[in-house]
Amino acid sequence: MGIEVEKKAGFDTESAKEVVKELRASFVAGKTKTYEWRRTQLTAMLKMMDENEPQIVAALTDDLSKPELESSIYEIAMLKNSCKLALKEMKHWMMPKKAKTSLTSFPSSAEIVSDPLGVVLIISAWNYPFLLSLDPVVGAIAAGNAIVLKPSEISPSTASLLAKLVKKYLDCSCIKVVEGAVPETTALLEQKWDKIMYTGNGRIARIVMAAAAKHLTPVVLELGGKSPVIVDSGINLQVATRRIIAGKWGCNNGQACISPDYIITTKDYALELVDSFKCELERFYGKNPLESKDLSRIVNSNHFARLLKLLDEDKVSSKIVYGGERDETNLKIAPTILLDVPQDSLIMNEEIFGPLLPIIMIDKVEDSFDLINYSGAKPLAAYLFTNNKKLKEKFVEKVSAGGLVVNDTTVHLAEPSLPFGGVGESGMGAYHGKFSFDTFSHKKAVLYRSFAGDAAVRYPPYTAGKLRLMRALLGGSIMGIIRALLGWSKP
Amino acid sequence: MEESIAELRETFRTGTTKSVSWRKKQLRALLDLVNENEDSIFQALDQDLGKSRVESYRDEIGIIKKSASYSLSCLDKWMAPKKGELPLLFFPAKAEVMPEPLGVVLIFSSWNFPITVALDPLIGAISAGNTVLLKPSELAPACMSFLTQTIPRYLDNKAIKVIGGGADVGKRLLELKWDKIFFTGSPRVGRLVLTAAAKYLTPVTLELGGKCPAIVDNTLSNPSKAKVTAKRIVGGKWGPCTGQACIAIDYVLVEEKLASTLIETVKKYIKIFYGDNLKELKSISRIVNQLQFQRLVNLLKDPHVAASVVYGGSVDEEKLVIEPTILLDPPLDSEIMNEEIFGPLLPIITLKNIEESIEFINSKPNPLVIYAFTENETFKKRILSETSSGSVTFNDSMVQFLCDSLPFGGVGQSGFGRYHGKYSFDTFSHEKSVLHRAFYPELEPRYPPWTNFKLAFLKLAYALDYFGLILLMSGFRKS
């Protein structure tokens, strides 16, 4: 009867279709392909960070109670580096690479050209919501694509800040942020993308890949796993402990894909290790770690409940040797160490993603490799602390994981010359540095031939003589070719 | 079946396939297999597809020999870790990327190049140190039988297995967990493979197809270049398995005024290469089976399409042979212009201006290859930057397949992933990054409790601002 009800527009399949249509038109028009466009976007991203650092830190505090230093360094500074590197190297990355040609296709020249893939979808995670959203975007921009970014709804302040900032600083006709949860993500996944990059867990990854399969869309999956730390004796225990703590509780309080998940050490060394942890943890976080400002909180009550379930399991709760305190109101769990948990406990069978650190004991340190390889899923990272050269060699040779670090934890993430990605359950594909550019490109092979040099041997009617010559040509040796021409080789 | 796979997994676990000597031994054995069984291979290819010896050597036997020899000569280099460069901040440290095998891989091969498309990926999988199950296509039964019988005689049975059977076997294989799946075939089955792989998060390489166009510009006005162009088009259409190839020329784009020149020259070479008529057809494969034969015959059933035939069109159902056929401007909405032909029918589409070919190609899904016969550098650049395809070849057809230094693979609907040469090794490897650090020196600012000084320090460190760091440390810079 004329009463207008204002309906809040939900982002549904139609909306998703519209977004993809618009981006595809922009891509086809060539907007994203020019060097200037790419450079402008990356420069704008740097400006965005310079002008909004306090707001970004505030959003991360809101979402995760992330300590300011972690936000400034592990999210903002890392992203700035990524932009700067792309800006510096992009021209070089975009240049075609010459490829060698052989006698078989003489005369010819060949090169490999990097083409953008087109319209790509980036679905990011909640634990490093700023970095894991924009770092892939840097690669996608550098490679010349149009982009939809879907940040995680579990870190809503950062998601909405991203939507605001991207709209303000970047080219909206080519780069869009879509906020939302399962329905919105599902609508996006129904569309045809030229590539999808997903950072998160294995369960959702399977849904993403199955959706991608319908359109034959290639995917990059950055997942996780139980990243083990093997601790040998005869090392500088204090340094090792500090580095493990920095990688575990210093990285979003254990809520990071490459956080040390559990420790493997020998029976003889375990107690010394536990003492060292107790000492350093107190030094870093004080006697009341629940009150320390230098630890992120648990992201939400779901994960809080999940972690308590791991901690309070009967066969596990008696194994706590340090910590265990919790504050439900503020969603905090103190750094907790457990010693000698059973292999069949919950905590040893799912990725912890939190401030609980189980220590497993074995007889000989070499036994740890089989333990890791038989755990059923290849982790994203694996760490070893040792001074034993042979052990290092065996570790590198035998342990399969996305990446390995010896005598430290997590720092390989900051090195752009190393590809960052998983294998098996921990994911597929890699990025960072030039690997980001490559992952969002199609490497197109181009062969240039001339009209001269047309060998009759290629064409029918086929004769024994042609077969002889064909053998020699494919064999690639000049002597072989000469012999064939003279009729001296077998037909 | 489950037992075979369990054995492959167990063999992989023992580490046998990781050693360089095992890999080289298998590659040499594969060379022996091909060298000592050439006649059987010729026979099987003749039986399955009517391929002549030269075509079989050029497209199958020769390729495998070349690929295996190349891998043997490069394997040590490929297996070596790649050093990474680290900034001073990390000193002292060492970074490298180590290729390691993925584990147990599944290779599905297609029926049109039943030896090459089975053994070439196998070479890659072996070089990378994996255990392998190969499932050849049952639509080339003589070759499948050859492979199932011969491979066990030459290669390590515990690590490399071949399984025969039809689509039901393929389906069962896809229900199991693999560390990689390599599939060559149609987009329809490609989707099924990828959907199955998603359950286990198995990485996949899909080598599919598409309608590979050949653009021909006014180089046709030059008689000697027109001859070479026509030969290469004819060779690139009917040469590989009578057009049943993912990289075969599907259709040709040419300017109206040059169409008749092209058609006449192409006709001439069809006759020289393959014979004047259906009865005298030689040096050309046949259609693989009744199903494909019917499919191709049906493409010509549409009266408008039939009316556009300017050469050929005769078929021999008993021998499964279709003569090389040229069509001039069949309707653009006909099936023949919208699905991959994969057979000996060549539509020639005329345009007012050859530059329109770019738009025409872009209106269709990304093909595996775009062929362009032109010497116009500007046009070449436009083709490269304004179209997307697996690869582009200028002024020839098919030869890009022989270049081991060029990645071979598709994009969009023509697939993803690539192989040939080192790309084969890479596609079956995981590139594991390894960073070695030392216990000293220790950077205190890495550790909490956090202070403004530590924040300033880390900001400078991340920016690799060593000078700034020195100033900070010596008190000349406020935190």
XYZ file of N, CA and C in Angstrom, chain A residues 281-384:
312
model
N 60.020 -17.150 29.950
C 58.635 -16.687 29.835
C 58.340 -15.643 30.898
N 58.879 -15.885 32.098
C 58.642 -14.913 33.170
C 59.336 -13.596 32.865
N 60.548 -13.732 32.275
C 61.298 -12.526 31.929
C 60.532 -11.695 30.900
N 59.874 -12.405 29.958
C 59.178 -11.672 28.889
C 57.811 -11.168 29.330
N 57.073 -12.012 30.035
C 55.676 -11.671 30.272
C 55.318 -11.449 31.728
N 56.302 -11.559 32.594
C 56.066 -11.260 33.995
C 55.436 -12.425 34.752
N 55.209 -12.208 36.047
C 54.646 -13.269 36.873
C 53.171 -13.495 36.582
N 52.508 -12.474 36.066
C 51.078 -12.600 35.737
C 50.847 -12.379 34.250
N 51.160 -13.364 33.476
C 51.083 -13.164 32.026
C 49.683 -12.791 31.537
N 48.642 -13.153 32.317
C 47.294 -12.774 31.884
C 47.153 -11.256 31.822
N 48.031 -10.565 32.569
C 47.950 -9.112 32.558
C 48.978 -8.457 31.648
N 49.791 -9.255 30.974
C 50.813 -8.671 30.125
C 50.189 -8.020 28.906
N 50.718 -6.849 28.563
C 50.209 -6.139 27.389
C 50.853 -6.670 26.110
N 51.828 -7.548 26.286
C 52.600 -7.984 25.133
C 52.126 -9.311 24.546
N 50.905 -9.711 24.907
C 50.353 -10.947 24.356
C 48.998 -10.649 23.731
N 48.756 -11.188 22.534
C 47.419 -11.058 21.936
C 46.445 -11.859 22.777
N 45.170 -11.542 22.635
C 44.184 -12.382 23.306
C 43.767 -13.488 22.330
N 42.929 -14.398 22.808
C 42.367 -15.403 21.903
C 41.277 -14.676 21.102
N 41.198 -14.945 19.835
C 40.384 -14.091 18.968
C 38.899 -14.036 19.343
N 38.291 -15.171 19.663
C 36.882 -15.110 20.041
C 36.524 -16.283 20.943
N 35.293 -16.318 21.410
C 34.905 -17.330 22.415
C 34.898 -18.736 21.834
N 34.657 -18.854 20.507
C 34.708 -20.188 19.895
C 36.084 -20.800 20.053
N 37.093 -20.011 19.666
C 38.450 -20.526 19.740
C 38.879 -20.688 21.188
N 38.388 -19.806 22.038
C 38.699 -19.914 23.468
C 38.197 -21.262 23.980
N 36.955 -21.575 23.660
C 36.369 -22.848 24.102
C 37.133 -24.019 23.506
N 37.512 -23.888 22.244
C 38.253 -24.964 21.568
C 39.566 -25.244 22.301
N 40.277 -24.162 22.661
C 41.566 -24.348 23.317
C 41.404 -24.929 24.710
N 40.353 -24.506 25.426
C 40.135 -25.065 26.761
C 39.842 -26.541 26.678
N 39.118 -26.913 25.622
C 38.808 -28.342 25.438
C 40.106 -29.141 25.301
N 41.073 -28.566 24.563
C 42.360 -29.259 24.391
C 43.073 -29.359 25.736
N 42.985 -28.281 26.506
C 43.732 -28.193 27.759
C 43.116 -29.028 28.879
N 41.789 -29.074 28.875
C 41.112 -29.717 29.996
C 40.844 -31.194 29.783
N 41.262 -31.738 28.634
C 41.083 -33.178 28.408
C 41.782 -33.921 29.547
N 41.126 -34.938 30.066
C 41.631 -35.661 31.245
C 43.100 -36.035 31.176
N 43.451 -36.729 30.080
C 44.821 -37.239 30.030
C 45.861 -36.148 29.806
N 45.391 -34.923 29.603
C 46.307 -33.837 29.276
C 46.453 -32.847 30.433
N 45.341 -32.618 31.134
C 45.364 -31.547 32.134
C 46.382 -31.803 33.239
N 46.680 -33.078 33.462
C 47.672 -33.371 34.510
C 49.098 -33.146 34.031
N 49.248 -32.877 32.744
C 50.601 -32.745 32.206
C 51.083 -31.293 32.154
N 50.263 -30.384 32.662
C 50.662 -28.975 32.615
C 51.804 -28.754 33.582
N 52.908 -28.175 33.080
C 54.035 -27.894 33.977
C 54.255 -26.394 34.167
N 53.536 -25.617 33.400
C 53.645 -24.174 33.542
C 52.390 -23.556 32.958
N 51.866 -22.559 33.632
C 50.734 -21.822 33.077
C 49.417 -22.547 33.306
N 48.533 -22.443 32.327
C 47.210 -23.060 32.442
C 46.143 -22.085 32.887
N 46.553 -20.887 33.333
C 45.540 -19.929 33.812
C 44.724 -19.396 32.652
N 43.464 -19.066 32.948
C 42.620 -18.520 31.907
C 41.739 -17.423 32.448
N 41.324 -16.516 31.545
C 40.462 -15.407 31.933
C 39.405 -15.328 30.837
N 38.236 -15.890 31.158
C 37.227 -16.010 30.100
C 36.673 -14.664 29.665
N 36.532 -13.758 30.625
C 35.969 -12.444 30.296
C 36.793 -11.751 29.247
N 38.113 -11.811 29.428
C 38.979 -11.110 28.492
C 39.547 -12.012 27.422
N 39.065 -13.235 27.373
C 39.508 -14.200 26.365
C 41.029 -14.377 26.396
N 41.561 -14.553 27.599
C 43.012 -14.745 27.677
C 43.343 -16.104 28.253
N 44.365 -16.706 27.686
C 44.920 -17.936 28.248
C 46.402 -17.691 28.411
N 46.949 -18.019 29.555
C 48.371 -17.766 29.824
C 49.229 -18.743 29.028
N 50.487 -18.331 28.721
C 51.403 -19.269 28.066
C 51.483 -20.541 28.900
N 51.201 -21.670 28.275
C 51.092 -22.944 28.982
C 51.998 -23.982 28.357
N 52.733 -24.670 29.234
C 53.598 -25.742 28.708
C 53.136 -27.065 29.301
N 53.058 -28.074 28.474
C 52.664 -29.409 28.910
C 53.792 -30.375 28.594
N 54.015 -31.304 29.502
C 55.117 -32.242 29.285
C 54.601 -33.662 29.187
N 54.987 -34.324 28.088
C 54.702 -35.756 27.934
C 53.215 -36.059 27.744
N 52.572 -35.285 26.877
C 51.165 -35.580 26.593
C 51.077 -36.830 25.729
N 50.018 -37.624 25.878
C 49.889 -38.824 25.048
C 49.659 -38.473 23.582
N 50.207 -39.311 22.702
C 50.110 -39.071 21.259
C 48.672 -39.075 20.758
N 47.790 -39.764 21.481
C 46.418 -39.841 20.975
C 45.510 -38.775 21.591
N 46.102 -37.798 22.281
C 45.274 -36.744 22.852
C 44.821 -35.790 21.769
N 43.752 -35.016 22.085
C 43.244 -34.036 21.113
C 44.330 -33.027 20.762
N 45.064 -32.597 21.793
C 46.039 -31.529 21.581
C 47.151 -31.958 20.633
N 47.371 -33.260 20.501
C 48.405 -33.721 19.584
C 47.832 -34.125 18.242
N 46.537 -33.906 18.042
C 45.949 -34.315 16.777
C 45.223 -33.233 16.005
N 45.255 -32.013 16.502
C 44.787 -30.918 15.663
C 45.756 -29.748 15.843
N 45.754 -28.836 14.874
C 46.644 -27.692 14.958
C 46.187 -26.867 16.155
N 47.101 -26.580 17.084
C 46.717 -25.929 18.328
C 46.257 -24.492 18.083
N 47.080 -23.702 17.388
C 46.715 -22.319 17.078
C 46.350 -21.570 18.341
N 47.248 -21.633 19.303
C 46.991 -20.952 20.566
C 48.202 -21.069 21.472
N 48.094 -20.562 22.717
C 49.276 -20.441 23.574
C 49.634 -21.695 24.372
N 49.315 -22.869 23.835
C 49.629 -24.109 24.543
C 50.777 -24.793 23.829
N 51.784 -25.184 24.579
C 52.947 -25.814 23.959
C 53.224 -27.182 24.588
N 52.841 -28.264 23.906
C 53.165 -29.600 24.418
C 54.620 -29.950 24.109
N 55.242 -30.677 25.037
C 56.593 -31.196 24.778
C 56.510 -32.709 24.774
N 56.966 -33.275 23.661
C 56.980 -34.742 23.520
C 58.409 -35.207 23.770
N 58.566 -36.332 24.456
C 59.923 -36.809 24.734
C 60.220 -38.094 23.990
N 61.420 -38.199 23.480
C 61.854 -39.414 22.778
C 63.220 -39.817 23.315
N 63.652 -41.010 22.935
C 64.946 -41.491 23.431
C 66.107 -40.820 22.725
N 66.073 -40.901 21.397
C 67.181 -40.332 20.613
C 66.617 -39.221 19.743
N 67.391 -38.170 19.591
C 66.868 -37.031 18.829
C 66.575 -37.398 17.373
N 67.314 -38.384 16.828
C 67.072 -38.797 15.435
C 65.680 -39.386 15.238
N 65.094 -39.906 16.344
C 63.757 -40.512 16.227
C 62.700 -39.479 15.861
N 63.026 -38.203 16.063
C 62.021 -37.168 15.827
C 61.604 -37.086 14.368
N 62.524 -37.428 13.451
C 62.182 -37.267 12.031
C 61.032 -38.177 11.641
N 61.108 -39.425 12.073
C 60.031 -40.358 11.746
C 58.732 -39.917 12.393
N 58.850 -39.431 13.617
C 57.660 -38.971 14.340
C 56.936 -37.907 13.526
N 57.707 -36.981 12.979
C 57.112 -35.900 12.194
C 56.552 -36.433 10.885
N 57.360 -37.251 10.209
C 56.919 -37.727 8.897
C 55.737 -38.676 8.987
N 55.578 -39.325 10.144
C 54.456 -40.243 10.295
C 53.232 -39.604 10.907
N 53.312 -38.308 11.172
C 52.180 -37.669 11.845
C 50.964 -37.599 10.939
N 51.116 -37.920 9.666
C 49.967 -37.988 8.766
C 49.727 -36.728 7.957
N 50.285 -35.619 8.358
C 50.080 -34.398 7.585
C 51.364 -33.585 7.578
N 51.764 -33.143 6.401
C 53.000 -32.353 6.313
C 52.717 -30.945 6.822
N 53.547 -30.442 7.747
C 53.286 -29.120 8.304
C 53.769 -27.991 7.410
N 53.368 -26.770 7.749
C 53.795 -25.624 6.974
C 55.261 -25.306 7.268
N 55.678 -25.551 8.514
C 57.074 -25.281 8.852
C 57.558 -26.327 9.836
N 58.875 -26.510 9.884
C 59.480 -27.403 10.870
C 60.786 -26.758 11.307
N 61.082 -26.901 12.607
C 62.231 -26.200 13.161
C 63.148 -27.169 13.889
N 64.429 -26.879 13.877
C 65.407 -27.720 14.566
C 66.427 -26.823 15.243
